[in-house]
Tab-separated table of C-alpha atoms in Angstrom:
chain	number	residue	atom	x	y	z
A	1	UNK	CA	67.892	162.139	142.092
A	2	UNK	CA	68.566	165.005	144.520
A	3	UNK	CA	67.018	163.218	147.483
A	4	UNK	CA	68.573	159.943	146.391
A	5	UNK	CA	72.019	161.543	146.638
A	6	UNK	CA	71.193	163.285	149.934
A	7	UNK	CA	70.210	160.029	151.603
A	8	UNK	CA	73.399	158.380	150.401
A	9	UNK	CA	75.477	161.311	151.707
A	10	UNK	CA	73.713	161.149	155.090
A	11	UNK	CA	74.510	157.429	155.257
A	12	UNK	CA	78.218	158.179	154.903
A	13	UNK	CA	78.132	161.095	157.351
A	14	UNK	CA	76.309	159.117	160.033
A	15	UNK	CA	78.980	156.417	159.910
A	16	UNK	CA	82.062	158.642	159.691
A	17	UNK	CA	81.250	161.633	161.892
A	18	UNK	CA	81.917	161.737	165.615
A	19	UNK	CA	78.925	162.317	167.911
A	20	UNK	CA	79.848	165.982	168.356
A	21	UNK	CA	80.373	166.591	164.648
A	22	UNK	CA	77.159	164.757	163.723
A	23	UNK	CA	75.140	166.881	166.150
A	24	UNK	CA	76.609	170.035	164.612
A	25	UNK	CA	75.791	168.757	161.108
A	26	UNK	CA	72.150	168.041	161.985
A	27	UNK	CA	71.846	171.446	163.657
A	28	UNK	CA	73.132	173.247	160.562
A	29	UNK	CA	70.794	171.210	158.338
A	30	UNK	CA	67.766	172.159	160.444
A	31	UNK	CA	68.800	175.800	160.372
A	32	UNK	CA	68.998	175.754	156.583
A	33	UNK	CA	65.611	174.047	156.357
A	34	UNK	CA	63.862	176.789	158.339
A	35	UNK	CA	66.088	179.653	157.176
A	36	UNK	CA	66.938	180.457	160.771
A	37	UNK	CA	70.033	181.095	162.856
A	38	UNK	CA	70.993	178.088	164.958
A	39	UNK	CA	73.181	177.693	168.019
A	40	UNK	CA	74.510	174.236	168.853
A	41	UNK	CA	76.431	174.189	172.113
A	42	UNK	CA	78.162	171.191	173.662
A	43	UNK	CA	79.036	171.313	177.341
A	44	UNK	CA	80.459	168.061	178.619
A	45	UNK	CA	77.728	165.427	178.363
A	46	UNK	CA	74.973	167.872	177.402
A	47	UNK	CA	74.080	169.049	173.880
A	48	UNK	CA	71.956	172.184	173.447
A	49	UNK	CA	70.103	173.148	170.239
A	50	UNK	CA	68.601	176.644	169.921
A	51	UNK	CA	66.529	177.949	166.991
A	52	UNK	CA	63.766	180.579	166.661
A	53	UNK	CA	63.751	181.046	170.438
A	54	UNK	CA	63.206	177.349	171.166
A	55	UNK	CA	65.711	175.332	173.213
A	56	UNK	CA	66.221	171.564	173.092
A	57	UNK	CA	68.681	169.802	175.395
A	58	UNK	CA	69.863	166.234	174.814
A	59	UNK	CA	72.301	164.050	176.742
A	60	UNK	CA	75.350	162.766	174.862
A	61	UNK	CA	74.292	159.131	175.252
A	62	UNK	CA	70.915	159.929	173.673
A	63	UNK	CA	72.556	161.685	170.708
A	64	UNK	CA	74.919	158.749	170.204
A	65	UNK	CA	72.019	156.286	170.342
A	66	UNK	CA	69.969	158.301	167.837
A	67	UNK	CA	72.932	158.555	165.466
A	68	UNK	CA	73.231	154.765	165.430
A	69	UNK	CA	69.513	154.014	165.250
A	70	UNK	CA	68.699	155.760	161.961
A	71	UNK	CA	69.951	158.256	159.400
A	72	UNK	CA	67.428	160.934	160.422
A	73	UNK	CA	66.525	159.805	163.957
A	74	UNK	CA	68.291	162.732	165.629
A	75	UNK	CA	66.678	165.204	163.231
A	76	UNK	CA	63.236	163.827	163.980
A	77	UNK	CA	63.874	163.835	167.750
A	78	UNK	CA	64.740	167.547	167.656
A	79	UNK	CA	61.803	168.312	165.359
A	80	UNK	CA	59.381	166.528	167.696
A	81	UNK	CA	60.722	168.486	170.666
A	82	UNK	CA	60.337	171.726	168.713
A	83	UNK	CA	56.715	170.826	167.897
A	84	UNK	CA	56.052	170.194	171.588
A	85	UNK	CA	57.465	173.652	172.350
A	86	UNK	CA	55.134	175.277	169.796
A	87	UNK	CA	56.950	175.319	166.440
A	88	UNK	CA	54.454	174.591	163.667
A	89	UNK	CA	55.409	172.999	160.342
A	90	UNK	CA	54.001	170.594	157.774
A	91	UNK	CA	55.752	167.203	157.590
A	92	UNK	CA	55.343	167.390	153.797
A	93	UNK	CA	57.044	170.784	153.491
A	94	UNK	CA	60.240	169.393	151.909
A	95	UNK	CA	61.934	166.162	150.919
A	96	UNK	CA	64.300	166.563	153.869
A	97	UNK	CA	61.450	166.733	156.404
A	98	UNK	CA	59.763	163.799	154.647
A	99	UNK	CA	62.953	161.808	155.146
A	100	UNK	CA	62.974	162.708	158.828
A	101	UNK	CA	59.465	161.294	159.184
A	102	UNK	CA	59.885	158.351	156.832
A	103	UNK	CA	57.561	159.770	154.176
A	104	UNK	CA	58.631	158.793	150.655
A	105	UNK	CA	56.694	159.181	147.410
A	106	UNK	CA	58.086	155.868	146.198
A	107	UNK	CA	61.171	153.713	146.415
A	108	UNK	CA	63.182	156.377	144.592
A	109	UNK	CA	64.182	157.899	147.916
A	110	UNK	CA	65.162	154.668	149.628
A	111	UNK	CA	68.888	154.356	150.172
A	112	UNK	CA	68.730	150.938	148.551
A	113	UNK	CA	67.954	152.699	145.269
A	114	UNK	CA	71.604	153.840	145.186
A	115	UNK	CA	72.324	150.405	143.806
A	116	UNK	CA	75.754	148.969	143.509
A	117	UNK	CA	76.635	146.497	140.796
A	118	UNK	CA	76.408	143.148	142.551
A	119	UNK	CA	76.715	140.768	139.586
A	120	UNK	CA	80.370	140.118	138.872
A	121	UNK	CA	81.936	139.296	135.524
A	122	UNK	CA	82.635	135.665	136.440
A	123	UNK	CA	78.931	135.253	137.155
A	124	UNK	CA	78.048	136.517	133.682
A	125	UNK	CA	80.554	134.358	131.797
A	126	UNK	CA	81.759	130.894	132.682
A	127	UNK	CA	85.414	131.545	131.848
A	128	UNK	CA	88.576	131.729	133.896
A	129	UNK	CA	90.002	135.142	134.691
A	130	UNK	CA	93.733	134.785	134.171
A	131	UNK	CA	96.153	136.190	136.713
A	132	UNK	CA	97.238	139.711	135.836
A	133	UNK	CA	96.165	143.354	135.998
A	134	UNK	CA	93.222	145.235	134.588
A	135	UNK	CA	94.477	148.159	132.498
A	136	UNK	CA	92.071	150.943	131.499
A	137	UNK	CA	93.650	153.892	129.638
A	138	UNK	CA	91.770	157.142	128.883
A	139	UNK	CA	89.375	156.165	131.661
A	140	UNK	CA	88.439	159.613	132.995
A	141	UNK	CA	85.390	159.294	135.223
A	142	UNK	CA	84.623	155.704	134.205
A	143	UNK	CA	86.297	153.637	136.936
A	144	UNK	CA	83.373	152.256	138.942
A	145	UNK	CA	82.041	149.625	136.542
A	146	UNK	CA	85.320	147.818	135.783
A	147	UNK	CA	86.075	147.771	139.509
A	148	UNK	CA	82.621	146.420	140.317
A	149	UNK	CA	82.777	143.724	137.626
A	150	UNK	CA	86.218	142.407	138.582
A	151	UNK	CA	86.581	143.318	142.244
A	152	UNK	CA	86.317	139.663	143.271
A	153	UNK	CA	88.862	138.336	140.759
A	154	UNK	CA	91.484	140.980	139.854
A	155	UNK	CA	94.048	142.044	142.434
A	156	UNK	CA	95.553	145.050	140.634
A	157	UNK	CA	93.776	147.778	138.660
A	158	UNK	CA	95.594	150.396	136.592
A	159	UNK	CA	93.693	153.491	135.451
A	160	UNK	CA	95.432	155.967	133.155
A	161	UNK	CA	94.370	159.356	131.855
A	162	UNK	CA	95.985	162.618	130.847
A	163	UNK	CA	93.286	164.514	132.749
A	164	UNK	CA	91.215	163.812	135.836
A	165	UNK	CA	90.772	160.258	137.112
A	166	UNK	CA	87.720	159.858	139.347
A	167	UNK	CA	87.646	156.810	141.589
A	168	UNK	CA	84.353	155.705	143.184
A	169	UNK	CA	83.182	156.989	146.532
A	170	UNK	CA	83.781	154.585	149.426
A	171	UNK	CA	81.328	154.560	152.295
A	172	UNK	CA	84.143	153.575	154.665
A	173	UNK	CA	86.233	156.552	153.555
A	174	UNK	CA	89.850	156.458	152.355
A	175	UNK	CA	92.411	156.612	155.153
A	176	UNK	CA	95.150	159.176	154.372
A	177	UNK	CA	93.206	160.118	151.265
A	178	UNK	CA	92.989	163.725	150.124
A	179	UNK	CA	90.060	165.744	151.453
A	180	UNK	CA	88.466	165.897	148.004
A	181	UNK	CA	88.617	162.091	147.704
A	182	UNK	CA	86.362	161.675	150.734
A	183	UNK	CA	83.782	164.287	149.824
A	184	UNK	CA	80.240	162.947	149.246
A	185	UNK	CA	79.857	164.348	145.710
A	186	UNK	CA	82.257	161.649	144.535
A	187	UNK	CA	79.207	159.368	144.696
A	188	UNK	CA	78.126	160.584	141.262
A	189	UNK	CA	80.905	158.423	139.807
A	190	UNK	CA	79.662	155.300	141.597
A	191	UNK	CA	79.905	154.076	145.183
A	192	UNK	CA	80.886	151.016	147.180
A	193	UNK	CA	79.281	150.337	150.541
A	194	UNK	CA	81.283	149.314	153.596
A	195	UNK	CA	79.736	145.844	153.228
A	196	UNK	CA	81.874	145.398	150.096
A	197	UNK	CA	84.871	147.586	150.976
A	198	UNK	CA	85.255	147.854	154.771
A	199	UNK	CA	88.631	149.620	154.688
A	200	UNK	CA	90.785	151.620	152.242
A	201	UNK	CA	94.023	153.578	152.444
A	202	UNK	CA	95.884	155.900	150.077
A	203	UNK	CA	99.617	155.323	149.583
A	204	UNK	CA	102.443	156.802	147.550
A	205	UNK	CA	103.341	154.992	144.342
A	206	UNK	CA	107.068	155.362	143.778
A	207	UNK	CA	107.038	153.021	140.768
A	208	UNK	CA	105.613	155.736	138.552
A	209	UNK	CA	108.272	158.168	139.681
A	210	UNK	CA	111.042	155.643	139.040
A	211	UNK	CA	109.668	154.837	135.574
A	212	UNK	CA	109.708	158.470	134.473
A	213	UNK	CA	113.191	159.026	135.848
A	214	UNK	CA	114.465	155.908	134.081
A	215	UNK	CA	112.924	157.106	130.824
A	216	UNK	CA	114.485	160.544	131.253
A	217	UNK	CA	117.908	158.953	131.668
A	218	UNK	CA	117.541	156.614	128.692
A	219	UNK	CA	116.365	159.404	126.377
A	220	UNK	CA	118.539	162.075	127.994
A	221	UNK	CA	115.458	164.282	128.170
A	222	UNK	CA	113.912	166.183	131.032
A	223	UNK	CA	110.137	165.664	131.165
A	224	UNK	CA	109.420	168.930	132.928
A	225	UNK	CA	105.833	168.870	131.653
A	226	UNK	CA	105.105	165.843	133.857
A	227	UNK	CA	104.265	166.726	137.432
A	228	UNK	CA	105.425	163.742	139.475
A	229	UNK	CA	103.069	164.657	142.309
A	230	UNK	CA	100.101	164.255	139.977
A	231	UNK	CA	100.486	160.551	139.387
A	232	UNK	CA	101.836	158.952	142.521
A	233	UNK	CA	98.427	157.813	143.792
A	234	UNK	CA	97.765	154.237	144.809
A	235	UNK	CA	94.901	152.990	146.942
A	236	UNK	CA	94.716	149.649	148.716
A	237	UNK	CA	91.230	148.326	149.453
A	238	UNK	CA	90.256	145.514	151.754
A	239	UNK	CA	87.320	143.547	150.303
A	240	UNK	CA	84.738	141.091	151.588
A	241	UNK	CA	85.678	138.440	149.011
A	242	UNK	CA	87.443	135.406	150.461
A	243	UNK	CA	89.383	134.673	147.267
A	244	UNK	CA	90.364	138.297	146.683
A	245	UNK	CA	90.709	139.951	150.080
A	246	UNK	CA	92.846	142.881	148.966
A	247	UNK	CA	93.077	144.919	145.762
A	248	UNK	CA	95.358	147.725	144.627
A	249	UNK	CA	94.214	150.616	142.441
A	250	UNK	CA	96.935	152.600	140.705
A	251	UNK	CA	96.233	155.887	138.923
A	252	UNK	CA	98.580	156.976	136.126
A	253	UNK	CA	98.090	160.640	135.299
A	254	UNK	CA	99.426	160.404	131.762
A	255	UNK	CA	98.511	158.786	128.448
A	256	UNK	CA	100.470	156.754	125.908
A	257	UNK	CA	103.094	154.091	126.444
A	258	UNK	CA	104.218	155.573	129.774
A	259	UNK	CA	101.135	153.967	131.311
A	260	UNK	CA	102.395	150.511	130.360
A	261	UNK	CA	105.854	150.783	131.863
A	262	UNK	CA	104.917	149.495	135.319
A	263	UNK	CA	102.439	146.817	134.261
A	264	UNK	CA	104.017	143.403	133.703
A	265	UNK	CA	100.988	141.261	132.924
A	266	UNK	CA	97.662	142.485	131.565
A	267	UNK	CA	94.788	140.130	132.174
A	268	UNK	CA	92.103	142.575	131.016
A	269	UNK	CA	92.512	145.468	128.600
A	270	UNK	CA	89.448	147.652	129.210
A	271	UNK	CA	89.033	150.534	126.787
A	272	UNK	CA	86.381	152.866	125.422
A	273	UNK	CA	87.207	154.409	122.053
A	274	UNK	CA	84.340	156.757	122.925
A	275	UNK	CA	86.436	157.949	125.832
A	276	UNK	CA	85.050	159.203	129.134
A	277	UNK	CA	88.267	161.119	129.639
A	278	UNK	CA	87.963	164.738	130.745
A	279	UNK	CA	91.223	165.591	128.969
A	280	UNK	CA	91.061	167.694	125.851
A	281	UNK	CA	92.477	164.829	123.796
A	282	UNK	CA	92.729	161.089	124.253
A	283	UNK	CA	95.358	158.714	122.993
A	284	UNK	CA	94.167	156.153	120.403
A	285	UNK	CA	94.957	152.781	121.953
A	286	UNK	CA	93.804	150.929	118.839
A	287	UNK	CA	96.520	152.537	116.734
A	288	UNK	CA	98.980	149.858	115.519
A	289	UNK	CA	101.920	150.759	117.793
A	290	UNK	CA	99.795	151.111	120.927
A	291	UNK	CA	97.651	148.028	120.300
A	292	UNK	CA	100.681	145.818	119.595
A	293	UNK	CA	102.293	147.086	122.801
A	294	UNK	CA	99.231	145.965	124.727
A	295	UNK	CA	99.233	142.545	123.056
A	296	UNK	CA	102.820	142.008	124.126
A	297	UNK	CA	101.742	142.249	127.770
A	298	UNK	CA	98.348	140.547	127.446
A	299	UNK	CA	98.467	137.148	129.148
A	300	UNK	CA	97.397	133.925	127.443
A	301	UNK	CA	93.608	133.828	127.594
A	302	UNK	CA	93.457	137.530	128.431
A	303	UNK	CA	90.412	139.675	127.658
A	304	UNK	CA	89.906	142.777	125.553
A	305	UNK	CA	86.773	144.623	126.629
A	306	UNK	CA	85.810	147.559	124.450
A	307	UNK	CA	82.740	149.622	123.519
A	308	UNK	CA	82.714	148.649	119.836
A	309	UNK	CA	83.173	152.246	118.667
A	310	UNK	CA	85.537	153.063	115.823
A	311	UNK	CA	88.237	155.510	116.997
A	312	UNK	CA	87.682	159.002	115.651
A	313	UNK	CA	91.170	159.059	114.085
A	314	UNK	CA	90.253	156.042	111.965
A	315	UNK	CA	86.962	157.662	110.948
A	316	UNK	CA	88.615	160.912	109.923
A	317	UNK	CA	91.414	159.245	107.958
A	318	UNK	CA	89.338	156.288	106.725
A	319	UNK	CA	91.844	153.842	108.208
A	320	UNK	CA	91.212	150.108	108.404
A	321	UNK	CA	93.224	147.733	110.563
A	322	UNK	CA	93.157	143.969	110.957
A	323	UNK	CA	91.441	144.228	114.347
A	324	UNK	CA	88.608	146.418	113.027
A	325	UNK	CA	86.238	143.570	113.967
A	326	UNK	CA	86.172	145.182	117.421
A	327	UNK	CA	83.827	147.857	116.019
A	328	UNK	CA	82.706	146.389	112.687
A	329	UNK	CA	82.413	142.636	113.054
A	330	UNK	CA	79.458	142.101	110.663
A	331	UNK	CA	78.613	138.900	112.480
A	332	UNK	CA	82.255	137.748	112.612
A	333	UNK	CA	82.910	136.241	116.047
A	334	UNK	CA	86.464	135.108	115.444
A	335	UNK	CA	89.533	136.495	113.688
A	336	UNK	CA	93.290	135.947	113.664
A	337	UNK	CA	95.984	138.576	114.064
A	338	UNK	CA	99.636	138.496	115.104
A	339	UNK	CA	99.638	134.744	115.692
A	340	UNK	CA	96.664	135.089	118.038
A	341	UNK	CA	93.037	134.098	117.763
A	342	UNK	CA	90.386	136.533	118.989
A	343	UNK	CA	87.038	135.033	120.051
A	344	UNK	CA	83.965	137.162	120.726
A	345	UNK	CA	82.288	136.097	123.976
A	346	UNK	CA	79.440	138.537	124.582
A	347	UNK	CA	78.538	141.833	126.246
A	348	UNK	CA	78.808	143.219	129.748
A	349	UNK	CA	78.309	146.538	131.490
A	350	UNK	CA	75.614	149.172	131.235
A	351	UNK	CA	76.677	152.332	133.076
A	352	UNK	CA	77.993	154.089	129.972
A	353	UNK	CA	76.811	151.575	127.393
A	354	UNK	CA	77.471	147.935	126.649
A	355	UNK	CA	81.015	146.642	126.334
A	356	UNK	CA	82.044	143.838	123.978
A	357	UNK	CA	84.231	141.055	125.351
A	358	UNK	CA	86.931	139.300	123.299
A	359	UNK	CA	89.157	136.488	124.557
A	360	UNK	CA	92.677	136.294	123.101
A	361	UNK	CA	94.731	133.117	122.832
A	362	UNK	CA	97.959	132.356	121.026
A	363	UNK	CA	97.889	129.941	118.095
């Protein structure tokens, strides 16, 4: 997977870096490959690369053309010039050099192997997605798959976690996003190409701030333990989908009912009892108070998508609830609770295990 990731990172760099910065990046990479000191000088329209006593000069237009023509075209151009000047090396010496010369052991190193999820939820199931938000509490690092499944149908995504929330890497980058947000290693949590998301921007989310302040006033309590700056993130993505051209992703950096305060209508409640949260503890959203709070905001025909795992609190205390069919259905595909009928539809997802889909309608 190391080369797989490197190719994906190079794809992002080649699209985002200026000509000057890209030349510097390639120069540093070549220096690391040969364990040698490198000088990369730029004087007006002329770029000069120096390593191990060899000098290669390239015109700016040529560098710009090579950057556009292929991920490793500039690297190979410099390597070929170095060979002409007398530098000897084996084209099979490393995976990096193999990439420069288009030598792959198999398709593992093709950038296409960094596959995005391209089959959407409405292609898996012939059901209407009701208007409303997708809400995923205790999400942690697991944000890519729900976004990929519903990116063409849901306009607003809410991710909540008491610890770190990791959004997918975007090939187009996130305008005004924090430096960490645009670093290539974010790709380990999933990635969207610029063909799907051509533009994204990070904005402040004052609604979260207002909700906490309103709660402080109503309870006459100061929530000093909540750092407002930690949960004001909202990103707006432009998409390629004609029927869903723009989506909003809101991150709530806290657990419990606070996450629900700024969500009016939940179309999809997405939840793993086997949480992917990085926090030391995760709130149990299938506890009676929390689950009933979700049902109050779940729209008619809304979906509950869960991993079918019994919450650890219920295991430890041997608790049974009326909605235990989510993790112990014993072939039961329909049950009634709180004047609602729950119908099992099927399974979706695969990144962290299959998710079970239930449709909820009022009686």
